[in-house]
Tab-separated table of C-alpha atoms in Angstrom:
chain	number	residue	atom	x	y	z
U	1137	UNK	CA	275.724	181.785	125.279
U	1138	UNK	CA	276.206	179.973	122.004
U	1139	UNK	CA	273.339	180.775	119.653
U	1140	UNK	CA	272.116	178.275	117.089
U	1141	UNK	CA	270.031	178.580	113.949
U	1142	UNK	CA	267.098	176.606	112.655
U	1143	UNK	CA	263.937	176.924	110.637
U	1144	UNK	CA	260.660	175.756	112.132
U	1145	UNK	CA	256.948	176.290	111.849
U	1146	UNK	CA	255.607	179.257	113.800
U	1147	UNK	CA	252.368	181.182	114.061
U	1148	UNK	CA	252.100	184.949	113.728
U	1149	UNK	CA	248.830	186.166	115.151
U	1150	UNK	CA	246.955	189.358	114.488
U	1151	UNK	CA	244.626	190.818	117.101
U	1152	UNK	CA	241.015	191.914	116.739
U	1153	UNK	CA	240.554	194.618	119.332
U	1154	UNK	CA	237.563	194.375	121.617
U	1155	UNK	CA	236.222	196.386	124.502
U	1156	UNK	CA	237.352	195.837	128.072
U	1157	UNK	CA	235.197	193.289	129.835
U	1158	UNK	CA	234.379	192.578	133.453
U	1159	UNK	CA	234.874	189.051	134.704
U	1160	UNK	CA	233.502	187.455	137.823
U	1161	UNK	CA	235.957	187.036	140.621
U	1162	UNK	CA	235.998	184.285	143.195
U	1163	UNK	CA	233.404	186.065	145.345
U	1164	UNK	CA	231.207	187.021	142.394
U	1165	UNK	CA	232.324	190.658	142.284
U	1166	UNK	CA	233.130	192.475	139.089
U	1167	UNK	CA	236.818	192.894	138.265
U	1168	UNK	CA	238.134	195.290	135.650
U	1169	UNK	CA	240.299	193.620	133.037
U	1170	UNK	CA	241.505	194.440	129.528
U	1171	UNK	CA	241.133	191.571	127.042
U	1172	UNK	CA	242.274	191.287	123.418
U	1173	UNK	CA	241.006	188.748	120.855
U	1174	UNK	CA	243.428	186.838	118.614
U	1175	UNK	CA	243.816	185.507	115.081
U	1176	UNK	CA	246.591	183.390	113.606
U	1177	UNK	CA	248.813	183.393	110.512
U	1178	UNK	CA	252.089	181.570	109.738
U	1179	UNK	CA	255.763	182.627	109.710
U	1180	UNK	CA	259.191	180.961	110.101
U	1181	UNK	CA	262.121	180.946	112.564
U	1182	UNK	CA	261.268	179.923	116.130
U	1183	UNK	CA	264.713	180.416	117.633
U	1184	UNK	CA	266.622	182.766	115.355
U	1185	UNK	CA	265.941	185.710	117.642
U	1186	UNK	CA	267.722	183.888	120.480
U	1187	UNK	CA	271.036	184.238	118.668
U	1188	UNK	CA	271.374	187.973	119.133
U	1189	UNK	CA	270.376	188.412	122.738
U	1190	UNK	CA	272.660	190.432	124.957
U	1191	UNK	CA	274.706	188.107	127.128
U	1192	UNK	CA	274.268	188.609	130.840
U	1193	UNK	CA	272.458	188.456	131.646
U	1194	UNK	CA	242.748	198.476	143.284
U	1195	UNK	CA	242.245	196.598	139.929
U	1196	UNK	CA	243.588	194.071	137.529
U	1197	UNK	CA	244.888	194.821	134.071
U	1198	UNK	CA	244.823	191.852	131.724
U	1199	UNK	CA	245.792	191.441	128.096
U	1200	UNK	CA	245.964	188.402	125.855
U	1201	UNK	CA	249.162	187.462	124.061
U	1202	UNK	CA	249.838	186.172	120.583
U	1203	UNK	CA	251.255	182.656	120.709
U	1204	UNK	CA	253.822	182.101	117.959
U	1205	UNK	CA	254.705	178.750	119.561
U	1206	UNK	CA	257.974	180.330	120.727
U	1207	UNK	CA	257.290	184.082	120.583
U	1208	UNK	CA	254.692	186.118	122.443
U	1209	UNK	CA	253.444	189.523	121.369
U	1210	UNK	CA	251.394	192.363	122.775
U	1211	UNK	CA	249.473	194.917	120.704
U	1212	UNK	CA	249.753	198.540	121.801
U	1213	UNK	CA	250.261	202.033	120.438
U	1214	UNK	CA	252.302	205.163	121.072
U	1215	UNK	CA	251.592	208.804	120.319
U	1216	UNK	CA	248.820	211.161	119.352
U	1217	UNK	CA	247.329	210.134	117.013
U	1218	UNK	CA	248.045	206.514	117.906
U	1219	UNK	CA	250.800	204.659	116.045
U	1220	UNK	CA	250.142	200.918	116.235
U	1221	UNK	CA	252.893	198.606	117.461
U	1222	UNK	CA	253.320	194.870	117.869
U	1223	UNK	CA	255.694	194.368	120.773
U	1224	UNK	CA	257.549	191.275	121.889
U	1225	UNK	CA	256.595	190.745	125.552
U	1226	UNK	CA	259.758	190.026	127.531
U	1227	UNK	CA	260.239	189.274	131.233
U	1228	UNK	CA	264.020	189.149	130.660
U	1229	UNK	CA	264.318	192.886	129.974
U	1230	UNK	CA	262.716	196.020	131.339
U	1231	UNK	CA	262.508	198.750	128.682
U	1232	UNK	CA	259.975	199.462	125.996
U	1233	UNK	CA	261.808	200.404	122.826
U	1234	UNK	CA	260.638	200.819	119.268
U	1235	UNK	CA	261.917	201.356	115.762
U	1236	UNK	CA	261.474	204.540	113.764
U	1237	UNK	CA	261.012	204.868	109.986
U	1238	UNK	CA	264.328	206.741	109.744
U	1239	UNK	CA	266.360	204.003	111.462
U	1240	UNK	CA	269.242	202.431	109.578
U	1241	UNK	CA	267.316	199.164	109.345
U	1242	UNK	CA	263.806	200.340	108.551
U	1243	UNK	CA	264.988	202.589	105.709
U	1244	UNK	CA	266.320	199.555	103.840
U	1245	UNK	CA	262.872	198.089	103.138
U	1246	UNK	CA	259.249	198.918	103.815
U	1247	UNK	CA	258.678	195.313	104.885
U	1248	UNK	CA	261.492	194.850	107.399
U	1249	UNK	CA	259.870	196.751	110.266
U	1250	UNK	CA	256.297	196.549	109.034
U	1251	UNK	CA	255.051	193.648	111.131
U	1252	UNK	CA	256.309	195.017	114.441
U	1253	UNK	CA	255.409	198.615	113.651
U	1254	UNK	CA	257.349	201.870	113.709
U	1255	UNK	CA	257.092	205.109	115.681
U	1256	UNK	CA	257.625	208.597	114.275
U	1257	UNK	CA	258.254	211.288	116.876
U	1258	UNK	CA	257.424	214.027	114.387
U	1259	UNK	CA	253.982	212.505	113.837
U	1260	UNK	CA	252.960	212.682	117.502
U	1261	UNK	CA	251.600	215.816	119.162
U	1262	UNK	CA	252.378	214.411	122.626
U	1263	UNK	CA	256.019	213.353	122.038
U	1264	UNK	CA	258.582	214.776	124.460
U	1265	UNK	CA	262.346	214.331	124.127
U	1266	UNK	CA	264.279	213.315	127.260
U	1267	UNK	CA	267.884	212.593	126.267
U	1268	UNK	CA	270.076	210.763	123.760
U	1269	UNK	CA	271.381	208.106	126.157
U	1270	UNK	CA	269.450	205.144	124.792
U	1271	UNK	CA	272.319	202.899	123.683
U	1272	UNK	CA	272.485	199.101	123.560
U	1273	UNK	CA	275.324	197.021	122.094
U	1274	UNK	CA	274.981	193.401	121.008
U	1275	UNK	CA	277.288	190.419	120.927
U	1276	UNK	CA	277.327	190.258	117.120
U	1277	UNK	CA	278.524	193.871	116.877
U	1278	UNK	CA	275.072	195.290	116.110
U	1279	UNK	CA	273.452	197.952	118.234
U	1280	UNK	CA	270.329	199.950	118.886
U	1281	UNK	CA	270.752	203.506	120.001
U	1282	UNK	CA	268.982	206.808	119.912
U	1283	UNK	CA	266.796	208.759	122.311
U	1284	UNK	CA	264.798	208.309	125.434
U	1285	UNK	CA	261.419	210.024	125.146
U	1286	UNK	CA	257.942	210.080	126.618
U	1287	UNK	CA	254.557	209.822	124.918
U	1288	UNK	CA	251.073	208.415	125.421
U	1289	UNK	CA	251.206	204.600	125.600
U	1290	UNK	CA	247.949	202.742	124.990
U	1291	UNK	CA	246.806	199.169	125.063
U	1292	UNK	CA	243.112	198.524	124.664
U	1293	UNK	CA	241.297	201.103	126.846
U	1294	UNK	CA	244.331	201.877	129.050
U	1295	UNK	CA	246.018	205.232	128.356
U	1296	UNK	CA	249.305	206.071	130.089
U	1297	UNK	CA	250.530	209.628	129.581
U	1298	UNK	CA	254.213	210.619	129.565
U	1299	UNK	CA	255.376	206.997	129.428
U	1300	UNK	CA	259.148	206.634	128.988
U	1301	UNK	CA	260.580	204.473	126.206
U	1302	UNK	CA	263.553	204.190	123.873
U	1303	UNK	CA	263.670	205.045	120.169
U	1304	UNK	CA	266.159	203.020	118.128
U	1305	UNK	CA	267.253	205.451	115.431
U	1306	UNK	CA	270.142	203.202	114.388
U	1307	UNK	CA	268.604	199.857	115.350
U	1308	UNK	CA	269.204	196.884	113.088
U	1309	UNK	CA	266.572	194.733	114.792
U	1310	UNK	CA	263.066	194.742	113.269
U	1311	UNK	CA	261.462	193.702	116.559
U	1312	UNK	CA	260.072	196.176	119.092
U	1313	UNK	CA	260.371	195.040	122.716
U	1314	UNK	CA	258.083	195.508	125.712
U	1315	UNK	CA	260.267	194.607	128.685
U	1316	UNK	CA	258.378	194.104	131.949
U	1317	UNK	CA	261.189	193.004	134.257
U	1318	UNK	CA	262.831	194.749	137.199
U	1319	UNK	CA	263.319	198.528	136.715
U	1320	UNK	CA	266.900	197.998	137.928
U	1321	UNK	CA	267.489	196.053	134.691
U	1322	UNK	CA	266.539	198.981	132.455
U	1323	UNK	CA	269.273	200.128	130.110
U	1324	UNK	CA	269.199	203.554	131.753
U	1325	UNK	CA	269.959	202.038	135.152
U	1326	UNK	CA	272.094	199.024	134.269
U	1327	UNK	CA	274.290	200.670	131.639
U	1328	UNK	CA	274.164	204.400	132.251
U	1329	UNK	CA	274.189	204.345	136.046
U	1330	UNK	CA	271.069	206.501	136.297
U	1331	UNK	CA	268.074	205.947	138.515
U	1332	UNK	CA	265.456	203.587	137.070
U	1333	UNK	CA	262.188	204.977	135.770
U	1334	UNK	CA	258.700	203.489	136.026
U	1335	UNK	CA	258.412	200.846	133.317
U	1336	UNK	CA	254.995	199.361	132.515
U	1337	UNK	CA	254.321	197.292	135.678
U	1338	UNK	CA	255.731	200.029	137.923
U	1339	UNK	CA	253.696	202.703	136.146
U	1340	UNK	CA	250.466	200.711	136.470
U	1341	UNK	CA	251.146	200.575	140.201
U	1342	UNK	CA	252.004	204.274	140.400
U	1343	UNK	CA	248.765	205.110	138.576
U	1344	UNK	CA	246.859	202.905	141.057
U	1345	UNK	CA	245.533	200.588	138.382
U	1346	UNK	CA	246.924	197.628	140.366
U	1347	UNK	CA	247.591	197.204	144.081
U	1348	UNK	CA	251.094	195.719	143.887
U	1349	UNK	CA	253.893	195.417	141.340
U	1350	UNK	CA	253.166	191.843	140.347
U	1351	UNK	CA	251.711	190.076	137.327
U	1352	UNK	CA	250.917	186.583	136.137
U	1353	UNK	CA	251.552	185.008	132.741
U	1354	UNK	CA	249.784	182.047	131.166
U	1355	UNK	CA	251.184	181.019	127.781
U	1356	UNK	CA	248.969	177.956	127.230
U	1357	UNK	CA	250.057	174.884	125.258
U	1358	UNK	CA	252.166	174.853	122.122
U	1359	UNK	CA	249.314	174.624	119.608
U	1360	UNK	CA	247.195	177.288	121.267
U	1361	UNK	CA	246.596	180.676	119.669
U	1362	UNK	CA	246.320	182.455	122.994
U	1363	UNK	CA	248.114	183.525	126.106
U	1364	UNK	CA	247.439	185.994	128.903
U	1365	UNK	CA	249.398	188.508	130.929
U	1366	UNK	CA	247.466	189.823	133.924
U	1367	UNK	CA	248.901	192.767	135.814
U	1368	UNK	CA	247.866	192.769	139.464
U	1369	UNK	CA	245.940	189.509	139.376
U	1370	UNK	CA	245.816	185.780	138.804
U	1371	UNK	CA	243.253	183.533	137.154
U	1372	UNK	CA	242.827	180.440	139.289
U	1373	UNK	CA	241.168	178.613	136.398
U	1374	UNK	CA	244.409	178.701	134.406
U	1375	UNK	CA	246.455	176.478	136.721
U	1376	UNK	CA	246.147	173.194	138.588
U	1377	UNK	CA	246.684	172.811	142.320
U	1378	UNK	CA	248.239	175.545	144.434
U	1379	UNK	CA	250.863	178.111	143.574
U	1380	UNK	CA	254.212	177.541	145.268
U	1381	UNK	CA	256.245	180.640	146.090
U	1382	UNK	CA	260.048	180.684	145.863
U	1383	UNK	CA	262.469	183.605	146.304
U	1384	UNK	CA	264.109	185.474	143.455
U	1385	UNK	CA	267.902	185.270	143.683
U	1386	UNK	CA	269.964	188.436	143.941
U	1387	UNK	CA	272.512	189.341	141.288
U	1388	UNK	CA	275.281	190.733	143.435
U	1389	UNK	CA	273.588	192.874	146.039
U	1390	UNK	CA	270.373	193.665	144.169
U	1391	UNK	CA	267.362	192.073	142.517
U	1392	UNK	CA	267.621	192.645	138.764
U	1393	UNK	CA	266.252	189.604	136.952
U	1394	UNK	CA	263.936	186.662	137.592
U	1395	UNK	CA	266.533	184.100	138.636
U	1396	UNK	CA	265.227	181.255	140.796
U	1397	UNK	CA	266.973	178.113	142.031
U	1398	UNK	CA	266.558	174.838	140.158
U	1399	UNK	CA	267.248	171.801	142.334
U	1400	UNK	CA	266.737	168.805	140.049
U	1401	UNK	CA	265.310	167.301	136.871
U	1402	UNK	CA	263.472	164.082	136.060
U	1403	UNK	CA	262.593	162.458	132.752
U	1404	UNK	CA	259.560	160.362	133.536
U	1405	UNK	CA	260.256	158.642	136.830
U	1406	UNK	CA	264.023	158.631	136.268
U	1407	UNK	CA	266.121	161.221	138.061
U	1408	UNK	CA	268.546	162.916	135.687
U	1409	UNK	CA	269.881	165.444	138.200
U	1410	UNK	CA	269.299	166.112	141.888
U	1411	UNK	CA	270.787	168.119	144.764
U	1412	UNK	CA	271.357	171.022	142.404
U	1413	UNK	CA	271.480	174.695	143.404
U	1414	UNK	CA	271.501	176.213	139.935
U	1415	UNK	CA	270.235	179.720	139.159
U	1416	UNK	CA	267.943	179.699	136.124
U	1417	UNK	CA	266.345	182.702	134.456
U	1418	UNK	CA	262.611	182.735	133.717
U	1419	UNK	CA	262.494	184.533	130.383
U	1420	UNK	CA	259.564	184.818	127.969
U	1421	UNK	CA	261.967	186.516	125.559
U	1422	UNK	CA	263.863	183.259	125.022
U	1423	UNK	CA	262.350	180.769	122.580
U	1424	UNK	CA	264.049	177.693	123.996
U	1425	UNK	CA	265.331	176.372	127.313
U	1426	UNK	CA	269.104	176.388	127.899
U	1427	UNK	CA	270.634	174.033	130.474
U	1428	UNK	CA	274.240	173.258	131.454
U	1429	UNK	CA	275.901	171.154	128.761
U	1430	UNK	CA	276.244	168.001	130.855
U	1431	UNK	CA	272.655	168.168	132.028
U	1432	UNK	CA	271.362	168.869	128.516
U	1433	UNK	CA	273.313	165.866	127.220
U	1434	UNK	CA	271.745	163.649	129.884
U	1435	UNK	CA	268.294	164.847	128.849
U	1436	UNK	CA	269.099	164.146	125.180
U	1437	UNK	CA	270.019	160.564	126.028
U	1438	UNK	CA	266.910	160.079	128.141
U	1439	UNK	CA	264.502	161.253	125.417
U	1440	UNK	CA	266.406	159.969	122.358
U	1441	UNK	CA	267.322	163.453	121.109
U	1442	UNK	CA	270.586	164.179	119.290
U	1443	UNK	CA	272.876	167.170	119.540
U	1444	UNK	CA	274.399	167.922	116.130
U	1445	UNK	CA	277.638	169.627	117.055
U	1446	UNK	CA	278.542	170.881	113.589
U	1447	UNK	CA	275.103	172.350	112.991
U	1448	UNK	CA	274.589	173.409	116.631
U	1449	UNK	CA	271.118	171.877	116.659
U	1450	UNK	CA	269.193	169.528	118.930
U	1451	UNK	CA	266.897	167.252	116.924
U	1452	UNK	CA	264.479	164.519	117.922
U	1453	UNK	CA	262.183	162.160	116.009
U	1454	UNK	CA	258.854	163.923	115.579
U	1455	UNK	CA	257.070	160.766	116.695
U	1456	UNK	CA	258.471	161.406	120.180
U	1457	UNK	CA	255.860	164.116	120.473
U	1458	UNK	CA	253.224	161.385	120.674
U	1459	UNK	CA	254.764	160.050	123.881
U	1460	UNK	CA	253.181	160.554	127.295
U	1461	UNK	CA	256.609	161.179	128.822
U	1462	UNK	CA	257.319	164.316	130.828
U	1463	UNK	CA	260.393	166.306	131.794
U	1464	UNK	CA	259.963	167.574	135.353
U	1465	UNK	CA	261.895	170.585	136.652
U	1466	UNK	CA	262.308	170.776	140.424
U	1467	UNK	CA	262.800	173.908	142.509
U	1468	UNK	CA	262.726	174.569	146.243
U	1469	UNK	CA	260.254	172.032	147.658
U	1470	UNK	CA	257.453	171.554	146.953
U	1471	UNK	CA	257.720	173.516	143.684
U	1472	UNK	CA	257.988	171.507	140.452
U	1473	UNK	CA	256.707	171.823	136.880
U	1474	UNK	CA	256.199	168.858	134.528
U	1475	UNK	CA	256.665	169.640	130.837
U	1476	UNK	CA	255.012	167.111	128.497
U	1477	UNK	CA	257.484	165.889	125.908
U	1478	UNK	CA	255.209	167.056	123.109
U	1479	UNK	CA	255.745	170.631	124.338
U	1480	UNK	CA	259.456	170.198	123.576
U	1481	UNK	CA	259.087	168.757	120.073
U	1482	UNK	CA	258.923	171.582	117.514
U	1483	UNK	CA	258.238	171.014	113.798
U	1484	UNK	CA	260.853	171.965	111.220
U	1485	UNK	CA	260.271	172.953	107.612
U	1486	UNK	CA	262.777	173.163	104.779
U	1487	UNK	CA	262.920	175.372	101.703
U	1488	UNK	CA	260.631	173.147	99.665
U	1489	UNK	CA	258.075	172.916	102.475
U	1490	UNK	CA	258.929	169.319	103.348
U	1491	UNK	CA	259.843	168.009	106.752
U	1492	UNK	CA	263.527	166.956	106.935
U	1493	UNK	CA	264.329	163.387	107.897
U	1494	UNK	CA	266.884	161.787	110.149
U	1495	UNK	CA	269.394	159.251	108.834
U	1496	UNK	CA	267.047	156.393	109.768
U	1497	UNK	CA	264.224	157.897	107.695
U	1498	UNK	CA	262.158	159.248	110.577
U	1499	UNK	CA	260.888	162.828	110.409
U	1500	UNK	CA	263.148	165.253	112.270
U	1501	UNK	CA	261.886	167.861	114.725
U	1502	UNK	CA	263.676	170.468	116.789
U	1503	UNK	CA	264.089	169.658	120.484
U	1504	UNK	CA	263.230	172.536	122.809
U	1505	UNK	CA	266.219	172.191	125.157
U	1506	UNK	CA	269.708	173.293	124.104
U	1507	UNK	CA	273.052	173.289	125.955
U	1508	UNK	CA	273.950	176.698	127.343
U	1509	UNK	CA	277.739	176.394	127.104
U	1510	UNK	CA	279.094	179.271	129.213
U	1511	UNK	CA	275.949	181.352	128.901
U	1512	UNK	CA	273.018	181.989	131.199
U	1513	UNK	CA	270.833	179.027	132.101
U	1514	UNK	CA	267.407	180.004	130.832
U	1515	UNK	CA	263.959	178.507	131.226
U	1516	UNK	CA	262.363	179.909	128.089
U	1517	UNK	CA	259.043	179.420	126.376
U	1518	UNK	CA	259.420	175.655	125.930
U	1519	UNK	CA	259.325	175.461	129.740
U	1520	UNK	CA	257.069	178.411	130.507
U	1521	UNK	CA	254.124	177.156	128.472
U	1522	UNK	CA	253.690	174.391	131.037
U	1523	UNK	CA	253.880	176.751	134.007
U	1524	UNK	CA	251.549	179.385	135.380
U	1525	UNK	CA	253.960	181.987	136.744
U	1526	UNK	CA	253.439	184.954	139.037
U	1527	UNK	CA	256.262	187.499	138.870
U	1528	UNK	CA	256.186	189.507	142.117
U	1529	UNK	CA	258.592	192.431	141.796
U	1530	UNK	CA	257.403	194.082	145.019
U	1531	UNK	CA	258.261	191.065	147.190
U	1532	UNK	CA	261.080	189.585	145.044
U	1533	UNK	CA	259.275	186.282	144.652
U	1534	UNK	CA	258.072	183.979	141.911
U	1535	UNK	CA	255.107	181.650	142.320
U	1536	UNK	CA	254.669	178.576	140.134
U	1537	UNK	CA	251.856	176.159	139.374
U	1538	UNK	CA	251.137	173.602	136.674
U	1539	UNK	CA	249.420	175.220	133.702
U	1540	UNK	CA	245.852	174.206	132.875
U	1541	UNK	CA	245.854	173.718	129.102
U	1542	UNK	CA	242.063	173.397	129.107
U	1543	UNK	CA	241.474	176.851	130.579
U	1544	UNK	CA	239.961	179.766	128.693
U	1545	UNK	CA	241.847	183.021	128.157
U	1546	UNK	CA	238.861	185.234	128.984
U	1547	UNK	CA	239.395	184.934	132.735
U	1548	UNK	CA	236.800	182.872	134.570
U	1549	UNK	CA	238.165	182.942	138.134
U	1550	UNK	CA	240.172	186.122	138.488
U	1551	UNK	CA	241.352	187.430	141.854
U	1552	UNK	CA	243.553	190.360	142.757
U	1553	UNK	CA	247.065	189.980	144.025
U	1554	UNK	CA	246.876	191.789	147.317
U	1555	UNK	CA	249.376	192.937	149.892
U	1556	UNK	CA	250.468	191.348	153.140
U	1557	UNK	CA	250.764	187.683	154.033
U	1558	UNK	CA	247.704	186.483	152.099
U	1559	UNK	CA	248.383	188.329	148.862
U	1560	UNK	CA	248.126	185.219	146.638
U	1561	UNK	CA	245.158	182.811	146.724
U	1562	UNK	CA	245.966	179.336	148.037
U	1563	UNK	CA	249.715	179.893	147.703
U	1564	UNK	CA	252.217	177.688	149.531
U	1565	UNK	CA	255.542	179.254	150.475
U	1566	UNK	CA	258.624	177.038	150.119
U	1567	UNK	CA	259.647	176.622	153.755
U	1568	UNK	CA	263.303	175.817	153.165
U	1569	UNK	CA	264.235	177.664	149.979
U	1570	UNK	CA	267.531	176.706	148.366
U	1571	UNK	CA	269.962	179.504	147.541
U	1572	UNK	CA	271.700	179.305	144.179
U	1573	UNK	CA	275.353	178.292	144.309
U	1574	UNK	CA	276.031	178.605	140.585
U	1575	UNK	CA	274.582	180.158	137.464
U	1576	UNK	CA	274.238	183.770	138.599
U	1577	UNK	CA	275.918	186.414	136.427
U	1578	UNK	CA	278.727	188.520	137.821
U	1579	UNK	CA	277.360	192.016	138.526
U	1580	UNK	CA	278.579	194.572	136.023
U	1581	UNK	CA	280.014	191.975	133.651
U	1582	UNK	CA	277.145	192.025	131.185
U	1583	UNK	CA	274.313	194.180	129.947
U	1584	UNK	CA	270.612	193.422	130.342
U	1585	UNK	CA	269.123	190.655	128.241
U	1586	UNK	CA	267.170	192.144	125.387
U	1587	UNK	CA	266.050	189.749	122.655
U	1588	UNK	CA	266.478	190.625	119.020
U	1589	UNK	CA	265.442	188.894	115.862
U	1590	UNK	CA	268.003	188.972	113.037
U	1591	UNK	CA	267.191	189.770	109.452
U	1592	UNK	CA	264.773	187.104	108.259
U	1593	UNK	CA	266.150	187.177	104.727
U	1594	UNK	CA	269.764	186.532	105.666
U	1595	UNK	CA	268.964	184.112	108.473
U	1596	UNK	CA	266.454	182.063	106.519
U	1597	UNK	CA	268.878	181.663	103.617
U	1598	UNK	CA	271.536	180.374	106.005
U	1599	UNK	CA	269.101	177.997	107.662
U	1600	UNK	CA	267.848	176.633	104.373
U	1601	UNK	CA	271.440	175.850	103.399
U	1602	UNK	CA	272.022	174.111	106.738
U	1603	UNK	CA	268.974	171.884	106.410
U	1604	UNK	CA	269.574	171.159	102.747
U	1605	UNK	CA	273.106	170.012	103.516
U	1606	UNK	CA	272.081	168.166	106.659
U	1607	UNK	CA	268.938	166.412	105.554
U	1608	UNK	CA	269.130	166.492	101.758
U	1609	UNK	CA	265.718	168.130	101.343
């Protein structure tokens, strides 16, 4: 995938921890959930982390997410005593891995790894070494490698002993990752040929904290400060209508990532593409949405966006965000998700704090859909905010519904995801699911997708130069 740079307004949120609360389920019974409160601050770079992704591609446990407009984070800790971490929640990868204070990156500055947190094995009484096979290589020549280990993993009042994770002793990414995808997509399994281990969703199931390996994610709208991941349950108040269930597509002979089949796209009432059978990856670790070049170009024309080839940027007049237009993504019938245009219009800031302007004088914003070139087609956060998504690893299915932007994150109508035919409330199964005919990666050709954020200092300087040259501000 071609990766592009920009600078835009983001929100970095800190979390006030609170006790676990019980919420009323549909039948009035108490359900055990874990809820975290949120606060918000401001940072830059909504899409810079996309550039360095690897190419490829009985209870309820709930936690709230930090909404950075295009990044979502999860507060947790490792070790005894606890070492606090701020982890990027990612459905496109499957390992938890963290930085250490002795890593090649974190030793360069006390600030580089400070926001995401660091882990010191020597400071934990419950650390146990497993092996030195944690090794990930990236398309820009960077890498993260070191050890696999186990330790106590905590989030809110949930303690998981002997939880396996990676330690990046030579990492040059400041961002820790909490991957919650298929265990088969773990680095240990996908790159080293070993058996997968129980990552977070699988471990919650093994510890009988949930009844099935499935979870739902609600990211809320672009200006919200909240989001929710709920392991083993759904909150019916957070979506409109019924969930529609579609099958996950195999990569080769196995299920490894959350690829589903996209069948069409509308802008307003106008059909831009139909009769498609395109595999697209649902990935919270991707800031933007990446579509085939021809399709992306058709969308640009339909919404009056412009692709700047030299700068590798999609821009749109900010006033377009005031439109009532929608971009509707179609999947196996009757599944579809309508994304309001204002969810795809992202503000940009320049070095002097001003908003850059287009050649006609209108304020320029970033458009949340980019062409994918030869890379994976990804439905990232600019799509996922408008969708309530259930990721069912046990049954290799994804269920979709239109997000309710007016819902509350506390969980007002929570039900468990069960087993058997009626495991999801009011869900409709796509009767004639479409199999993907294009867009799936070739098995063994690429490593798992693990998102990384580049150095903010170097990236921001480059982006400032781009916008200064492009917009003269």
